[in-house]
Amino acid sequence: MGLVAEGVGPALAREQFFGGDPVEGAVRGPILNSWQRCRSLGLSPDGCELPYTQDLDLDGRLVRAAGPVLNRLQAMFAGRNMNVCLADERGAVLQRRFGEADMARRLAPIQSVPGFVFAEEFAGTNGIGLALAERQLVDIYGAEHFAERSRSNACSAIPVRDLLSGHIEGVLCLGYPRTDADAALDTVIRRAARVIERRLLEQSSVRERALLRAYLDARRRVPDDGAARDGHVGELSASGLDWRDQMILKEKATELLSSAQRAAVEVPLPGGRRVTLLSRPVTSSSGVEGLVVEVILPSAHQRLTVPAEAGTAPAPAERQPLVGTSPGHLPRRTSTAARAPGAAEAAASGLVLVGEPAVGKYAVAARRRLELLSEASTRIGTTLDVSRTARELAETAVPGLADFVTVDLPEAVLRGDEPTDPCKDLHRAVVHGIREDCPFYPAGERVDLRPTTPQLRCLTSGQTVLEPDLRTSADWKTQDPANAQRLLAHNIHSLIAVPLLARGIALGIASFYRSRDPAPFGDDDRSLAQELATRAAICVDNARRYTREHAMVLALQHSLLPHGFPEQNAVEVAHRYMPAESGVGGDWFDVIPLSGTRVALVVGDVVGHGLHAAATMGRLRTAARNFAELDLPPDEVLTHLDNLVGRLDREECGEDPLNGNTGLIGATCLYAVYDPTSLRCAMARAGHPPPALVRPDGTVTFPDLPAGPPLGLGGLPFETAEFPLPEGSRLVLYTDGLIEDRHRDFDTALEQLRRTLAHPDRSPEDTCQAILRTVVPEHPIDDIALLVARTHALDPDRIATWDLPADPALVSSVRSAVTHRLAEWGLAEIAFSTELLLSELVTNAVRYGTGPIRVRLLYDRALTCEVSDTSSTAPHLRHAAVTDEGGRGLFLVARLSQAWGTRYTADGKVIWAECALEVPGGRSGPVEASFDLDDIPAI
């Protein structure tokens, strides 16, 4: 028992310790700390001499409360080698009981006679002394004792507290042979200590009842004329004061009680009413001194109930201390308070509180602690930011608990990761106090703490460390002696170091310092600091986990968004993406080159935030690219996306709407196609905000584009609208996060956007910067995707068009015209492959299409050959057999071009093919140089 390292026992660790060897990790932290304290006090294992005192309160409240409990323990351990003792707050033994009666004769006097003091400073590491030092239940086994004489014994000890004040009144200790160690003894001693503490509370309540009885007896002796003068004493509930008024009065009465003096104060109540509280001293028949607090009511025109006798008060466990001492909690008979003649306007009084001043101070302190905890529940964890949460802990604790607070966190926690070793790579996250001039290590710097410092001890042990007097703390001073002296010069004298523990993970350290109050930190302060730190640690861990998830989702979001756009000449684009402060959403944008030098611009927004929204965004962006490759018009692209979202929703929710299919997936989208040859733009939107069109003269409009339903609803069609876009116009696409803000009207946001865009000389990049600077909300609640495109026109000299009837004889004339135009463009080197390609396309249109036929060449980054007719029949590529006489035309087209396809128009179709102007490797030259005629099957 008591081992930490496998194979290393207390005896071996003890020998190593006294031999000067390090034993960290081989013995429990509290035991090692106690050994180190004992050695620093100059104690020797063979020379721990215990002082004896006769100054014992053998009939005090602690002995009276513990007597029946000790009797019960003695009976429980009858016949066993068990030593039960009760010590006072100094460690002096008050009583001893033995399981075997002859143990008192066999044991040494220090183990059998009351009066010996077992404080750690005299006896070394022992149960009573360590329980007082650690202020909690302790178990010590064999060689863990510091004194040589105690190595054959084991013990369990626990402090006994006054439940009203929280102060340690004494220690209950069980001593037994180390071979009789049993974990069940901890349960026994805990229960015994609780019973003693309840009996101490009962004694306090008896004292309060004695004060109340003395007060009521004194009131009965007041003559009638005195009653008229001083008023009548009654219940607050019968005084016309409601429960809110009574709460205010009892709170103020507690403060008066703690002042320990006669006083009268005026207390304002809701509704402009005012009453007076009067505190009076009172002494019971047994000599207990206290105060009563009465409320003086403005008029006696009311019925009051007066207790007929002090009677027998209810059991103390059934009522709250202090508040439960009003007559309303006692058995009573009610009567109408008689008024003396001429006393119609005499003031009436009601008893509010009775008690001892010291108890009142404890009650005030307890109330303030509760108020601080209540405040902490609302102030700590308001955001999911690690550093901000740490600062909220410090701001809550100053000045209610401490004068200065520092918080040290590992760098991994600040990043959102789980720390592998919380003792390493600590950084000061927060320094906060009542003034700025204290020389703490500044925030933001790395903090290297020695293992012996209270902060690192609390982090390694997981237990709160209280240093009541820093002036005598050698461990604290060794960290930085010069800086420690500077802190002491600022009257900083007491420290509580609390580990930030959440879900079994150590996340950092919170240090609370006191300077203004000359009293050192106590047990109540330590409990309060630990409670605050525990609440803050949960919030820090939540913020850390959110930071990690947010970083992961943000990385996923950025990986799914385009990092660059394909080269094209139709538009000049700039873009921005801003995640929301509360989380990453599913906004996306894209620029997709299409056939015929056209370009598609897409902006979309998936409903929701987090990983699911980001993943759904990636799927929709990929799908939108695939549908765009089919050269579909905008409304058909949105229709396909709408069907896809509906399928995804059904896959996740199920087909049955009764099973919760409420539409988990939803999205909006705006799809626009710009044609630089016609200078027109076709758009369709699905529940998305309309784009902004900026004309070359700076005119800004928001086109009346049919809204369409959001993606995933299904059933309703989408509509495409076309608008002319002169060269140099800017098309601004955005998501709703740009203009939606709870602190700003929607129309106001659009007007801000309009004014920002009304600058025709700005480039797309400058336009993005201006929008972010003037339109974006200060704290975005949603993601923002922004895409700005400035349009360009394809030079008419680079467009060649021929209209011809469906006559095969005209194919040769087309080839001649194409060759001539290519020579004018300086593309004679690709004339052969272009002629062959166009011959196949025109011949195919003549044979299978319907006239008229139009041939168009577009000279941009590639040479695009287009053949259109009024038929909707689509050609299909197939591999012709050796014996087939046809079926090789599209095969030739596919081999001669870098891309080809079909797109449908309102009056037919267009078959197009793109010829590269540069062969692989960057060398200019004809495409046919890379084409082998042997690849064509023989005819």
XYZ file of C-alpha atoms in Angstrom, residues 22-485:
464
model
C 15.939 11.261 -5.567
C 12.706 9.373 -4.902
C 10.238 11.343 -7.052
C 7.767 8.884 -8.531
C 8.640 6.167 -6.004
C 6.519 7.535 -3.151
C 3.226 9.387 -2.977
C 3.391 13.145 -3.446
C 1.884 14.171 -0.046
C 4.254 11.804 1.787
C 7.311 13.093 -0.073
C 6.275 16.699 0.545
C 5.884 15.939 4.244
C 9.319 14.274 4.382
C 10.870 17.307 2.751
C 9.159 19.664 5.199
C 10.296 17.570 8.158
C 13.890 17.553 6.979
C 13.806 21.314 6.356
C 12.640 21.719 10.005
C 15.703 19.811 11.188
C 13.816 16.742 12.422
C 15.600 13.411 12.744
C 13.894 9.997 12.353
C 15.374 8.918 15.665
C 14.803 12.193 17.496
C 11.191 13.225 17.011
C 10.403 14.289 20.571
C 6.742 15.088 21.174
C 5.849 17.994 23.453
C 3.312 17.348 26.192
C 0.700 19.903 27.189
C -1.843 20.004 29.985
C -3.641 22.909 28.348
C -6.459 20.721 27.075
C -10.149 21.527 26.803
C -11.375 18.117 27.920
C -14.956 19.344 28.313
C -15.142 21.537 25.239
C -17.628 21.440 22.410
C -15.424 19.142 20.293
C -15.135 16.528 23.054
C -18.866 16.719 23.778
C -19.711 16.300 20.094
C -17.256 13.436 19.579
C -17.952 11.485 22.801
C -20.812 9.282 21.495
C -18.994 8.724 18.216
C -15.838 7.565 19.996
C -17.936 5.215 22.109
C -19.504 3.765 18.989
C -16.105 3.286 17.333
C -14.737 1.607 20.456
C -17.632 -0.840 20.420
C -17.215 -1.432 16.681
C -13.525 -2.321 17.064
C -13.908 -4.324 20.270
C -11.349 -7.116 20.434
C -9.195 -5.628 17.656
C -5.805 -3.995 17.923
C -7.237 -0.556 17.100
C -6.345 2.815 18.627
C -8.972 5.561 18.197
C -7.959 9.084 19.153
C -9.334 12.610 18.949
C -6.962 15.580 18.675
C -7.625 19.316 18.698
C -6.693 21.812 15.979
C -3.115 21.980 17.336
C -2.618 18.221 17.028
C -2.809 17.656 20.805
C -4.579 14.395 21.669
C -7.761 14.956 23.730
C -9.097 11.428 24.085
C -8.058 7.854 23.222
C -10.153 4.719 22.935
C -8.879 1.168 22.379
C -10.402 -1.914 20.783
C -8.658 -4.066 23.405
C -8.732 -2.740 26.964
C -5.198 -3.876 27.797
C -3.714 -1.834 24.943
C -3.586 1.208 27.238
C -1.166 -0.713 29.489
C 0.940 -2.179 26.697
C 1.452 0.950 24.588
C 3.989 3.675 25.181
C 2.671 6.848 26.851
C 2.778 8.840 23.618
C 0.337 6.278 22.138
C -1.955 5.963 25.115
C -1.954 9.160 27.180
C -3.798 12.355 26.075
C -1.812 15.569 25.915
C 0.987 14.707 23.487
C 1.115 16.999 20.436
C 1.396 15.208 17.064
C 1.759 18.282 14.861
C 4.058 17.617 11.889
C 6.627 20.124 13.116
C 7.225 17.923 16.205
C 6.259 14.351 15.268
C 7.250 14.348 11.598
C 5.087 12.570 9.077
C 2.145 11.019 10.963
C -1.612 10.741 10.596
C -2.683 13.655 12.788
C 0.025 16.023 11.584
C -0.430 15.224 7.889
C -4.235 15.526 8.118
C -3.761 19.031 9.531
C -1.182 19.885 6.842
C -3.109 18.423 3.900
C -6.538 19.340 5.356
C -8.055 16.121 4.071
C -8.280 12.379 4.727
C -4.829 10.752 4.760
C -3.580 7.174 5.082
C -0.022 6.429 6.191
C 1.490 2.962 6.022
C 4.555 1.692 7.864
C 7.763 3.251 6.571
C 5.882 6.270 5.271
C 6.042 7.552 8.854
C 8.977 9.875 9.398
C 9.739 8.717 12.945
C 11.554 5.395 13.252
C 9.345 4.226 16.134
C 6.171 4.348 13.990
C 7.326 2.185 11.081
C 5.374 -0.868 12.284
C 2.057 0.986 12.394
C -0.485 2.339 9.955
C -3.128 5.008 10.467
C -6.000 6.868 8.854
C -6.794 10.429 9.904
C -9.333 13.030 8.824
C -9.939 16.658 9.859
C -13.151 17.530 11.710
C -14.571 20.905 10.644
C -17.073 23.393 11.960
C -19.718 23.295 9.237
C -20.637 26.936 9.834
C -17.135 28.347 9.486
C -15.286 25.600 7.639
C -12.430 25.825 10.178
C -10.725 22.655 11.361
C -11.748 21.971 14.950
C -9.726 18.777 15.376
C -8.632 15.441 13.901
C -10.074 11.949 14.196
C -7.430 9.250 13.799
C -7.471 5.421 13.658
C -4.216 3.606 14.423
C -3.693 -0.086 13.656
C -0.987 -2.584 12.655
C -0.017 -2.127 9.010
C -1.046 -5.735 8.337
C -4.646 -4.778 9.247
C -4.899 -2.071 6.568
C -8.331 -2.105 4.939
C -9.832 0.318 2.407
C -13.153 0.068 4.271
C -11.617 1.990 7.175
C -11.682 5.151 5.034
C -15.455 4.854 4.745
C -15.800 4.309 8.497
C -13.674 7.307 9.461
C -15.409 9.591 6.912
C -18.822 8.730 8.331
C -17.634 9.171 11.903
C -16.190 12.616 11.112
C -19.453 13.681 9.457
C -21.432 12.691 12.531
C -19.101 14.708 14.795
C -19.439 17.707 12.470
C -23.244 17.490 12.564
C -23.159 17.329 16.361
C -20.954 20.433 16.438
C -23.550 22.167 14.269
C -26.274 21.121 16.687
C -24.349 22.730 19.542
C -24.196 25.997 17.586
C -27.925 25.809 17.027
C -28.527 25.236 20.743
C -26.579 28.428 21.474
C -28.709 30.314 18.987
C -31.884 28.961 20.548
C -30.649 30.085 23.960
C -30.134 33.600 22.596
C -33.608 33.575 21.074
C -35.145 32.438 24.358
C -33.340 35.201 26.244
C -34.557 37.778 23.742
C -38.195 36.620 23.949
C -38.072 36.530 27.729
C -36.788 40.097 27.752
C -39.601 41.188 25.421
C -42.239 39.632 27.713
C -40.941 41.648 30.641
C -41.505 44.938 28.769
C -44.577 46.767 30.260
C -47.487 47.759 28.098
C -46.404 51.359 27.820
C -42.995 50.092 26.752
C -44.633 47.992 24.092
C -46.328 51.054 22.821
C -43.042 52.842 22.812
C -40.872 50.135 21.320
C -43.449 48.481 19.135
C -44.653 44.886 18.865
C -42.587 41.866 17.854
C -44.166 39.604 15.262
C -43.506 37.428 12.245
C -42.217 38.912 9.036
C -44.804 36.906 7.106
C -47.573 38.688 9.012
C -46.043 42.123 8.610
C -47.117 42.749 5.052
C -43.626 42.148 3.684
C -43.470 39.653 0.842
C -40.702 37.088 0.317
C -38.592 39.496 -1.761
C -38.671 42.059 1.025
C -37.766 39.409 3.573
C -34.775 38.242 1.519
C -33.454 41.809 1.368
C -33.924 42.274 5.112
C -32.288 38.966 6.051
C -29.293 39.728 3.856
C -28.803 43.122 5.466
C -29.474 41.656 8.924
C -26.657 39.153 8.435
C -24.261 42.033 7.813
C -25.486 43.798 10.936
C -25.054 40.610 12.945
C -21.436 40.283 11.785
C -20.696 43.867 12.892
C -21.119 42.798 16.557
C -22.491 46.159 17.720
C -25.737 48.004 18.320
C -26.823 49.778 15.138
C -29.826 51.094 13.250
C -29.900 51.343 9.437
C -32.592 52.361 6.976
C -33.199 49.764 4.259
C -34.900 50.686 0.957
C -37.425 48.171 -0.361
C -38.965 47.845 -3.831
C -41.671 50.348 -4.602
C -39.998 53.235 -2.784
C -40.764 51.836 0.686
C -38.277 52.145 3.542
C -37.974 50.285 6.837
C -35.454 50.374 9.662
C -33.329 47.471 10.895
C -32.238 47.608 14.525
C -29.591 45.324 16.062
C -29.538 44.817 19.847
C -27.171 42.823 22.091
C -28.585 39.931 24.076
C -27.078 37.450 26.559
C -28.473 34.003 27.339
C -28.754 32.552 30.833
C -25.678 30.427 30.154
C -23.601 33.471 29.232
C -23.764 33.224 25.432
C -23.523 36.714 23.956
C -25.170 37.596 20.682
C -27.336 40.041 18.805
C -30.899 40.191 17.581
C -31.953 42.148 14.520
C -35.478 43.559 14.297
C -37.272 45.379 11.525
C -39.161 48.497 12.627
C -42.318 48.803 10.561
C -43.872 52.210 9.842
C -47.299 51.509 11.360
C -48.961 49.171 13.840
C -52.231 48.897 11.856
C -51.733 45.203 11.158
C -52.218 41.852 12.834
C -49.044 40.354 14.273
C -48.449 36.906 15.701
C -46.387 36.715 18.848
C -44.785 33.461 20.033
C -46.232 32.475 23.347
C -43.069 30.686 24.398
C -39.630 29.855 23.189
C -40.706 26.273 23.436
C -38.638 23.548 21.878
C -36.996 24.438 18.613
C -37.030 21.962 15.760
C -34.018 19.738 15.220
C -31.105 21.808 13.924
C -30.694 19.539 10.927
C -34.179 20.553 9.807
C -33.491 24.269 9.550
C -30.828 26.476 8.082
C -28.442 28.180 10.524
C -29.137 31.833 11.280
C -32.144 32.221 9.016
C -34.030 29.538 10.917
C -33.907 31.377 14.231
C -36.925 33.621 13.706
C -40.095 32.925 15.734
C -41.793 31.811 12.553
C -39.842 28.560 12.816
C -40.945 27.785 16.359
C -44.206 26.259 17.658
C -46.441 29.127 18.550
C -49.982 30.244 19.246
C -51.228 33.298 17.430
C -53.008 36.252 18.958
C -53.812 39.804 18.100
C -51.167 42.124 19.457
C -52.811 44.486 21.912
C -51.960 48.105 21.638
C -51.784 50.465 24.576
C -54.168 53.403 24.619
C -52.874 56.257 22.582
C -50.516 54.067 20.630
C -52.465 53.954 17.380
C -49.520 55.155 15.370
C -46.838 53.253 17.301
C -44.301 51.443 15.190
C -44.377 47.638 15.094
C -41.315 45.414 14.898
C -40.605 41.989 13.523
C -37.755 39.678 14.415
C -35.455 39.066 11.448
C -32.374 37.302 12.805
C -30.666 36.211 16.025
C -27.180 34.769 16.436
C -23.584 35.225 17.462
C -21.443 37.848 15.681
C -18.741 35.353 14.717
C -21.346 33.143 13.064
C -22.702 36.193 11.291
C -19.260 36.876 9.840
C -19.109 33.328 8.570
C -22.575 33.677 7.071
C -21.574 36.901 5.285
C -18.439 35.244 3.977
C -20.426 32.193 2.847
C -22.972 34.396 1.082
C -20.233 36.267 -0.717
C -18.662 32.978 -1.769
C -21.990 31.825 -3.160
C -22.404 35.126 -4.964
C -18.945 34.721 -6.489
C -19.742 31.185 -7.636
C -23.013 32.391 -9.099
C -21.172 35.162 -10.910
C -18.604 32.659 -12.177
C -21.330 30.541 -13.754
C -22.294 33.472 -15.974
C -18.902 35.116 -16.553
C -16.628 32.135 -17.230
C -16.996 30.399 -20.568
C -18.904 33.056 -22.496
C -16.823 32.274 -25.596
C -15.106 29.252 -27.086
C -11.709 30.916 -26.928
C -9.081 29.359 -24.648
C -7.257 32.580 -23.786
C -10.470 34.520 -23.247
C -11.824 31.817 -20.912
C -8.620 31.942 -18.847
C -8.938 35.720 -18.579
C -12.584 35.409 -17.487
C -11.446 33.151 -14.624
C -8.958 35.803 -13.503
C -11.424 38.659 -13.837
C -14.028 36.748 -11.814
C -11.621 35.943 -8.970
C -10.291 39.514 -8.610
C -11.018 41.080 -6.159
C -13.653 38.762 -4.660
C -11.181 35.984 -3.859
C -7.684 37.148 -4.735
C -5.825 40.335 -5.519
C -3.791 38.831 -8.374
C -4.340 35.818 -10.596
C -2.037 34.211 -13.126
C -2.960 31.388 -15.501
C -0.305 29.234 -17.190
C -1.287 26.939 -20.061
C 0.755 24.572 -22.246
C 1.204 25.755 -25.809
C -0.623 22.628 -27.014
C -3.776 23.730 -25.152
C -3.589 27.177 -26.737
C -3.459 25.447 -30.143
C -6.418 23.247 -29.249
C -4.457 20.019 -28.797
C -4.331 17.733 -25.796
C -1.049 18.258 -23.925
C 1.237 15.233 -23.809
C 3.174 16.641 -20.836
C 1.361 19.558 -19.178
C 4.461 20.409 -17.111
C 6.466 21.342 -20.185
C 6.201 24.254 -22.567
C 4.003 26.302 -20.230
C 3.109 29.808 -21.364
C 1.683 32.580 -19.255
C -1.772 33.126 -20.683
C -3.133 35.681 -18.200
C -1.830 38.120 -15.594
C -4.605 40.072 -13.900
C -4.802 41.967 -10.642
C -5.879 45.026 -8.749
C -2.967 46.988 -10.216
C -0.503 46.743 -13.078
C 2.837 47.232 -11.365
C 3.382 43.808 -9.782
C 6.425 42.037 -11.257
C 4.799 38.783 -12.351
C 6.118 37.089 -15.451
C 4.273 38.889 -18.277
C 1.554 37.297 -20.371
C 2.679 35.665 -23.588
C 6.064 34.532 -22.314
C 7.194 30.986 -21.729
C 7.296 29.980 -18.050
C 9.866 27.406 -16.891
C 8.891 26.272 -13.403
C 11.037 24.234 -11.040
C 9.581 20.894 -9.882
C 9.494 22.097 -6.254
C 7.365 25.181 -6.895
C 3.774 25.076 -5.577
C 2.476 25.496 -9.137
C 4.289 22.479 -10.559
C 3.599 20.412 -7.450
C -0.121 21.009 -7.840
C 0.054 20.113 -11.536
C 1.939 16.853 -11.014
C -0.146 15.733 -8.035
C -3.472 16.999 -9.302
C -4.157 18.520 -5.865
C -4.596 22.140 -4.847
C -1.579 23.547 -2.994
C -2.071 26.224 -0.330
C 0.914 28.331 0.756
C -0.441 30.459 3.638
C 2.784 32.447 4.094
C 5.017 32.968 1.061
C 7.636 34.624 3.242
C 8.483 31.227 4.743
C 7.970 29.173 1.553
C 11.414 28.092 0.412
C 9.998 26.165 -2.554
C 8.283 29.247 -3.946
C 11.326 31.446 -3.501
C 13.737 29.044 -5.232
C 12.011 29.583 -8.592
C 13.325 33.149 -8.879
C 14.651 34.587 -5.587
C 15.042 38.135 -6.922
C 11.549 38.242 -8.388
C 10.125 36.636 -5.231
C 11.563 39.471 -3.144
